[in-house]
Coordinates of C-alpha atoms and ligand atoms in Angstrom, one line a residue:
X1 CA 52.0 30.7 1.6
X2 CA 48.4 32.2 0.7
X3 CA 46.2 32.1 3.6
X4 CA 42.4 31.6 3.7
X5 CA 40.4 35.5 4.4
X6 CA 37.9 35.8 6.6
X7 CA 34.4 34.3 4.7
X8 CA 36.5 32.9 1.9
X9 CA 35.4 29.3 1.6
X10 CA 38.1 26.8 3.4
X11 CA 37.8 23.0 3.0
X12 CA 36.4 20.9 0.4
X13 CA 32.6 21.7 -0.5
X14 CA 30.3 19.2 0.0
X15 CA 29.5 17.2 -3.1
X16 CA 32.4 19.6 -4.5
X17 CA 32.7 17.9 -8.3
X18 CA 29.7 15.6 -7.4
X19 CA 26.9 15.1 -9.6
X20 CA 25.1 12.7 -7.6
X21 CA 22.8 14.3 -4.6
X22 CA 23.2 12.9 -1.2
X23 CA 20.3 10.2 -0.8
X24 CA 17.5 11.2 1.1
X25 CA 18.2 9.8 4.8
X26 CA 15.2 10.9 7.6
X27 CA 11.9 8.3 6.8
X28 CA 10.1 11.9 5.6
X29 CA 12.5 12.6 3.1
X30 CA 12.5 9.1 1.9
X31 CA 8.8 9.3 1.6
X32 CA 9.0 12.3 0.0
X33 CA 11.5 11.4 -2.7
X34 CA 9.6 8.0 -3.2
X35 CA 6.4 9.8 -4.4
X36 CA 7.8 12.1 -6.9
X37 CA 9.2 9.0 -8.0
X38 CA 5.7 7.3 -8.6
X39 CA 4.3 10.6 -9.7
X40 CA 6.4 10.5 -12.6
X41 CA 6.5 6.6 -13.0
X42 CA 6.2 5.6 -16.9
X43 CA 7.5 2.2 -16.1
X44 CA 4.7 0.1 -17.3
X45 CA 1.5 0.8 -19.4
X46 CA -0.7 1.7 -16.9
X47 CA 0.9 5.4 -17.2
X48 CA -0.9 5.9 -20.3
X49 CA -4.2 5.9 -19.1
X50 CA -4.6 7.7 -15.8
X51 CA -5.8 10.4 -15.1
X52 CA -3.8 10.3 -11.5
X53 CA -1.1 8.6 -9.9
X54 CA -2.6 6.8 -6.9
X55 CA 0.4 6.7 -4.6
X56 CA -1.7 5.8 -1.3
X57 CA -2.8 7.4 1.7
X58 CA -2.9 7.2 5.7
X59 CA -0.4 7.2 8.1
X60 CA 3.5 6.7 8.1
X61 CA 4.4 5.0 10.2
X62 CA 1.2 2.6 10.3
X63 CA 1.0 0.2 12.6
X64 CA -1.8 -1.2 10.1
X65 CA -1.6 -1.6 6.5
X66 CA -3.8 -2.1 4.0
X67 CA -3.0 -3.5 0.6
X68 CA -5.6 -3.4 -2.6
X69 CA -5.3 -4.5 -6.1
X70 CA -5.3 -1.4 -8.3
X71 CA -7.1 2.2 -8.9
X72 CA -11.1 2.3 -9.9
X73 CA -12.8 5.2 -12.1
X74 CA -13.4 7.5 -8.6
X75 CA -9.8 6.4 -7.2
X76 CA -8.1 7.7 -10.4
X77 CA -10.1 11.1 -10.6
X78 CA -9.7 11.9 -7.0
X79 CA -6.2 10.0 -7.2
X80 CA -6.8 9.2 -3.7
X81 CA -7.2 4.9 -2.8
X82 CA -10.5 3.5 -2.1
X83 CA -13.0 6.2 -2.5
X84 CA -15.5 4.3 -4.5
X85 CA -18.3 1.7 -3.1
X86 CA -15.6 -0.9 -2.0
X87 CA -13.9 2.2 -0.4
X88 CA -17.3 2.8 1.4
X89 CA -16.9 -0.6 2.5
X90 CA -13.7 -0.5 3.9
X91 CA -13.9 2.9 5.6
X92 CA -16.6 0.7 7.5
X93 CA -14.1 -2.1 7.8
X94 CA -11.7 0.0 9.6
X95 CA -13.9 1.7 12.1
X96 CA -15.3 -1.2 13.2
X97 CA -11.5 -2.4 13.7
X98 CA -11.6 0.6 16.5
X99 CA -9.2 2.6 13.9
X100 CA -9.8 5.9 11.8
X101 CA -8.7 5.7 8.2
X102 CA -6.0 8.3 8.5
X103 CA -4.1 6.2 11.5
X104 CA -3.5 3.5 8.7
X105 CA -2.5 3.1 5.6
X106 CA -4.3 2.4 2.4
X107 CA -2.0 1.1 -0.7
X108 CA -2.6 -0.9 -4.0
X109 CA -0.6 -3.1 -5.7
X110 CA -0.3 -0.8 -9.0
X111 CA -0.8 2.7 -8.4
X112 CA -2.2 3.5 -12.0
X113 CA -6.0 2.3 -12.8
X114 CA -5.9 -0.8 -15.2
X115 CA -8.5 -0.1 -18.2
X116 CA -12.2 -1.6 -17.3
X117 CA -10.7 -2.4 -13.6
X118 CA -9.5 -5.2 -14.8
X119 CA -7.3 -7.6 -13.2
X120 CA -3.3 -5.6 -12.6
X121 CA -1.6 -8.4 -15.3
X122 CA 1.7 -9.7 -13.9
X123 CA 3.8 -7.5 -15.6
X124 CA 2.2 -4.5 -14.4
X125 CA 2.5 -5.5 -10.4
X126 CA 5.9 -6.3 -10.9
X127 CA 7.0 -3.2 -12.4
X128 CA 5.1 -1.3 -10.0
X129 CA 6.4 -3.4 -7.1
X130 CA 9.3 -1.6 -5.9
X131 CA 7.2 1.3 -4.8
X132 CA 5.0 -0.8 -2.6
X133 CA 8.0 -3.0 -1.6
X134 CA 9.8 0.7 -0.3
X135 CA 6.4 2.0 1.4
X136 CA 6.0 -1.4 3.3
X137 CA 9.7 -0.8 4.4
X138 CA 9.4 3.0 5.8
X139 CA 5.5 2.1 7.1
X140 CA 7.1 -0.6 9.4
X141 CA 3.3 -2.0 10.2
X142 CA 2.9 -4.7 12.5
X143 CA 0.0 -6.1 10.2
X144 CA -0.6 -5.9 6.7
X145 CA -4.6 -7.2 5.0
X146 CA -3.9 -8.1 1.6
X147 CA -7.5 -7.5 0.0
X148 CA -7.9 -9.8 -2.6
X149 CA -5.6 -12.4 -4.7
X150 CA -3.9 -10.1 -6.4
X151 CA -2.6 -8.4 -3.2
X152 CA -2.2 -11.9 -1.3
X153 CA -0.4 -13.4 -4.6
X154 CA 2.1 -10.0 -5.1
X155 CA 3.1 -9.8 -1.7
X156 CA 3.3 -13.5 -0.3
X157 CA 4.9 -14.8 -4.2
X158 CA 2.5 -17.6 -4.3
X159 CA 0.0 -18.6 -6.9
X160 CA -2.8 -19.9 -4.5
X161 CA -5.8 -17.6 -4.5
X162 CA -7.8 -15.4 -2.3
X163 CA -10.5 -18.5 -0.7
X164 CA -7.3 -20.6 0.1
X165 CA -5.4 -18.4 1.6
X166 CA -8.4 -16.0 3.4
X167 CA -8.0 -16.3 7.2
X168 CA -5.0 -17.5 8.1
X169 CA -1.5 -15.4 8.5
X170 CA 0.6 -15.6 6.6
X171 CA 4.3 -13.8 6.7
X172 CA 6.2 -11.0 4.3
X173 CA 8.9 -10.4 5.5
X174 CA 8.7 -11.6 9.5
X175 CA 5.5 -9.2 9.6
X176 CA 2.1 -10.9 9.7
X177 CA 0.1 -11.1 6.7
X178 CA -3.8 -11.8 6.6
X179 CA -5.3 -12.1 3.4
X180 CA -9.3 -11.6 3.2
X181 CA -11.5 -11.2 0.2
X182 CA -11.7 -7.7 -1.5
X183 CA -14.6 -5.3 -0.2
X184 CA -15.4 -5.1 -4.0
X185 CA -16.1 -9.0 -4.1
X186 CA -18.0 -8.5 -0.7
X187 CA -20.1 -6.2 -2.4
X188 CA -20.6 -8.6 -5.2
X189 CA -21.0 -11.2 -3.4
X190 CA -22.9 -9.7 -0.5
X191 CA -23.9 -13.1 1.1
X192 CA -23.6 -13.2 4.9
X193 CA -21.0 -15.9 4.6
X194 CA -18.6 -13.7 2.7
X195 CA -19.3 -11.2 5.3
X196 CA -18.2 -13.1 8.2
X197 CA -15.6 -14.4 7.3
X198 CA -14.1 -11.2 6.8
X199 CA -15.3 -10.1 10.1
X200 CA -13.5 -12.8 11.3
X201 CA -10.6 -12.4 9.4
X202 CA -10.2 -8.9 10.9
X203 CA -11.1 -10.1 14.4
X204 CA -7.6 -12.1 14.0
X205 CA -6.0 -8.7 13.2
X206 CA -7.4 -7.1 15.8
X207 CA -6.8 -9.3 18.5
X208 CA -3.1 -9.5 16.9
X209 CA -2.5 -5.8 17.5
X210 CA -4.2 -5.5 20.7
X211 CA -1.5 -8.7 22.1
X212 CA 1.4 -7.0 20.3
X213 CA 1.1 -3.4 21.6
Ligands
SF4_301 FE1 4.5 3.2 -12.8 FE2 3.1 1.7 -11.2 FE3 1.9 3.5 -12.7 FE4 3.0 1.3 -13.8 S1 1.2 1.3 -12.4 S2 3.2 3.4 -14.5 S3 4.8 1.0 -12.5 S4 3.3 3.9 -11.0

C-alpha cells in the first residue's frame, strides 16, 4: 500500500478539477467583486461614452442611502457621484441632516453618464439595475432618498413621478423609501417652495433614524 510522505499533499485539493472560483462570501469581498464587475460593465450603451465608471461612494454599511439618476460631465471625469453643483447641493443636504458625506452612501441609478445628461432611458436603468439592486443589499440602510423620478420610479416600479410621490415613505423592500425632488431641479427651480419641501422631506428622514437607532 503506498503511503502519503511527509509534505506530500494528502486529501482532495480544494476546487481540485474546478473551474469555477469559490463565490466571494465576507460583505468586503462581495463589494469588492461587485465593482470590478461594474468597472468592466458593457451591458448597455452608456459604456460607450464614459469617460469613468461611476460605481458610488460613502459608507458600507450605510445606515443612509442616497439614490441619484445618472453621472453629469464633473461626475464622469472625477468618476466620483455628485461632485457637480447639485452635488454642492447635496453635500449641504447631508450636513444639515447632522451626517458627513463619507458616513452615507451616494449611488445613481446608471453608473455611466447618459449623453447631454439626459434622462437614463428605461432600458439603460434596467440593465444597470442589478448593480444597485446588490449595493442596496450589502449597504443594509435603514433609509434610502430616492432624488428624483427616475430614482423613485426604478426603485419603487411605479410610473408616478417625483411631485406625487415627494414626501411620503414609501417601501423597497421592508426599508423605508422617501422620494424628494433632485438637488439639480432644486437648483433649477430655486423657489423657496421647492426648497422646503425638501427640507421637510428630510426632516421625516431624520426624525426616522433618530426613532430607529
Ligand atoms: Fe453597465 Fe450600468 Fe454602465 Fe450600462 S450604465 S454600461 S449597465 S455600468
Amino acid at each position: 500500500m503506498r503511503t502519503v510522505e511527509a509534505g506530500e499533499p494528502s486529501g482532495t485539493m480544494p476546487f481540485a478539477g474546478d473551474a469555477t472560483p469559490p463565490a466571494p462570501s465576507s460583505r468586503e469581498e462581495r463589494w469588492a467583486a461587485l465593482r470590478q464587475r461594474a468597472m468592466a460593465c458593457t451591458n448597455c450603451p452608456l459604456h460607450r461614452g464614459r469617460t469613468n465608471v461611476v460605481f458610488g461612494e460613502g459608507a458600507c454599511p450605510a445606515r443612509l442611502v442616497f439614490v441619484g439618476e445618472g453621472p453629469g460631465a464633473d461626475e464622469d471625469r472625477t468618476g466620483r457621484p455628485f461632485v457637480g453643483k447639485a452635488g454642492q447641493l447635496l453635500d449641504k443636504i447631508i450636513a444639515a441632516m447632522g451626517f458627513k458625506r463619507e458616513e452615507v452612501y451616494i449611488a445613481n441609478v446608471v453608473k455611466c453618464r447618459p449623453p447631454e445628461n439626459r434622462t437614463p432611458l428605461p432600458d439603460e436603468a434596467a440593465a444597470c439595475w442589478p448593480f444597485l439592486e446588490e449595493q442596496l443589499a450589502l449597504l443594509e440602510p435603514s433609509a434610502i432618498v430616492a432624488l428624483g423620478s427616475p430614482a423613485a420610479k426604478t426603485l419603487l416600479k411605479t410610473t408616478s413621478g417625483i411631485t406625487q410621490l415627494r414626501g411620503r415613505w414609501q417601501l423597497y423592500r421592508g426599508i423605508r423609501v422617501m422620494p424628494t425632488y433632485h438637488p439639480a431641479f432644486v437648483l433649477r427651480q430655486y423657489t423657496q417652495e421647492i426648497r422646503g419641501q425638501v427640507w421637510s422631506d428630510m426632516q421625516q428622514v431624520m426624525k426616522f433614524l433618530k426613532e430607529s437607532k
